[in-house]
Tab-separated table of N, CA and C in Angstrom:
chain	number	residue	atom	x	y	z
A	1	MET	N	-24.347	-27.402	7.023
A	1	MET	CA	-23.777	-26.429	7.948
A	1	MET	C	-22.255	-26.572	8.023
A	2	ALA	N	-21.778	-27.793	8.025
A	2	ALA	CA	-20.334	-28.015	8.091
A	2	ALA	C	-19.643	-27.484	6.844
A	3	GLU	N	-20.328	-27.566	5.717
A	3	GLU	CA	-19.740	-27.068	4.472
A	3	GLU	C	-19.554	-25.563	4.521
A	4	VAL	N	-20.492	-24.878	5.158
A	4	VAL	CA	-20.413	-23.413	5.243
A	4	VAL	C	-19.238	-22.999	6.116
A	5	THR	N	-19.080	-23.628	7.274
A	5	THR	CA	-17.970	-23.270	8.156
A	5	THR	C	-16.633	-23.618	7.515
A	6	GLU	N	-16.605	-24.700	6.760
A	6	GLU	CA	-15.370	-25.087	6.068
A	6	GLU	C	-14.989	-24.039	5.024
A	7	ALA	N	-15.980	-23.527	4.312
A	7	ALA	CA	-15.723	-22.502	3.304
A	7	ALA	C	-15.239	-21.214	3.958
A	8	LEU	N	-15.807	-20.875	5.108
A	8	LEU	CA	-15.393	-19.655	5.804
A	8	LEU	C	-13.950	-19.770	6.294
A	9	GLU	N	-13.566	-20.930	6.768
A	9	GLU	CA	-12.191	-21.122	7.229
A	9	GLU	C	-11.203	-20.951	6.083
A	10	LYS	N	-11.553	-21.424	4.901
A	10	LYS	CA	-10.670	-21.273	3.745
A	10	LYS	C	-10.522	-19.805	3.369
A	11	GLN	N	-11.595	-19.027	3.461
A	11	GLN	CA	-11.525	-17.606	3.129
A	11	GLN	C	-10.624	-16.871	4.112
A	12	LYS	N	-10.696	-17.213	5.379
A	12	LYS	CA	-9.859	-16.549	6.381
A	12	LYS	C	-8.381	-16.819	6.120
A	13	LYS	N	-8.060	-18.041	5.707
A	13	LYS	CA	-6.663	-18.394	5.468
A	13	LYS	C	-6.110	-17.691	4.234
A	14	GLN	N	-6.958	-17.356	3.269
A	14	GLN	CA	-6.486	-16.741	2.041
A	14	GLN	C	-6.200	-15.253	2.212
A	15	ARG	N	-6.744	-14.625	3.259
A	15	ARG	CA	-6.488	-13.202	3.472
A	15	ARG	C	-5.022	-12.987	3.818
A	16	GLU	N	-4.472	-11.873	3.365
A	16	GLU	CA	-3.079	-11.603	3.683
A	16	GLU	C	-2.970	-11.140	5.133
A	17	PRO	N	-1.869	-11.420	5.790
A	17	PRO	CA	-1.720	-11.010	7.184
A	17	PRO	C	-1.654	-9.500	7.326
A	18	LEU	N	-1.943	-9.012	8.529
A	18	LEU	CA	-2.002	-7.571	8.778
A	18	LEU	C	-0.657	-6.908	8.500
A	19	PHE	N	0.424	-7.543	8.899
A	19	PHE	CA	1.745	-6.947	8.717
A	19	PHE	C	2.499	-7.628	7.578
A	20	SER	N	1.838	-7.819	6.472
A	20	SER	CA	2.511	-8.347	5.291
A	20	SER	C	3.405	-7.256	4.711
A	21	LYS	N	4.210	-7.596	3.731
A	21	LYS	CA	5.139	-6.613	3.160
A	21	LYS	C	4.402	-5.394	2.628
A	22	LYS	N	3.287	-5.629	1.940
A	22	LYS	CA	2.534	-4.528	1.343
A	22	LYS	C	1.942	-3.623	2.427
A	23	ASN	N	1.329	-4.223	3.442
A	23	ASN	CA	0.713	-3.425	4.495
A	23	ASN	C	1.755	-2.733	5.360
A	24	ARG	N	2.894	-3.380	5.590
A	24	ARG	CA	3.949	-2.757	6.388
A	24	ARG	C	4.478	-1.516	5.674
A	25	LYS	N	4.552	-1.589	4.349
A	25	LYS	CA	5.008	-0.445	3.561
A	25	LYS	C	4.024	0.718	3.701
A	26	LEU	N	2.724	0.427	3.675
A	26	LEU	CA	1.721	1.476	3.841
A	26	LEU	C	1.765	2.066	5.248
A	27	LEU	N	2.043	1.228	6.242
A	27	LEU	CA	2.118	1.737	7.612
A	27	LEU	C	3.337	2.634	7.801
A	28	SER	N	4.445	2.288	7.167
A	28	SER	CA	5.654	3.083	7.341
A	28	SER	C	5.629	4.356	6.506
A	29	ASP	N	4.950	4.340	5.355
A	29	ASP	CA	4.867	5.515	4.484
A	29	ASP	C	3.427	5.642	3.967
A	30	PRO	N	2.505	6.142	4.799
A	30	PRO	CA	1.081	6.097	4.428
A	30	PRO	C	0.676	7.069	3.327
A	31	PHE	N	1.503	8.048	3.002
A	31	PHE	CA	1.074	9.071	2.047
A	31	PHE	C	1.776	8.964	0.699
A	32	ASN	N	2.171	7.748	0.326
A	32	ASN	CA	2.781	7.592	-0.996
A	32	ASN	C	1.704	7.399	-2.056
A	33	ASP	N	2.079	7.295	-3.300
A	33	ASP	CA	1.119	7.222	-4.407
A	33	ASP	C	0.384	5.885	-4.476
A	34	ASP	N	0.924	4.846	-3.847
A	34	ASP	CA	0.305	3.526	-3.935
A	34	ASP	C	-0.879	3.356	-2.984
A	35	ASN	N	-1.066	4.288	-2.071
A	35	ASN	CA	-2.141	4.164	-1.092
A	35	ASN	C	-3.453	4.641	-1.702
A	36	PRO	N	-4.437	3.768	-1.853
A	36	PRO	CA	-5.699	4.168	-2.494
A	36	PRO	C	-6.575	5.058	-1.621
A	37	ILE	N	-6.290	5.139	-0.336
A	37	ILE	CA	-7.147	5.904	0.579
A	37	ILE	C	-6.887	7.400	0.450
A	38	THR	N	-5.630	7.781	0.300
A	38	THR	CA	-5.301	9.210	0.286
A	38	THR	C	-5.638	9.838	-1.043
């Protein structure tokens, strides 16, 4: 059980933050060509 929680903590740390450079760019200009959603 401890191994599973340890693995989950590592995955959370590897995610990029919400306001990283890439995400901040999408928030400021959401309709550019780099946005896969539009």
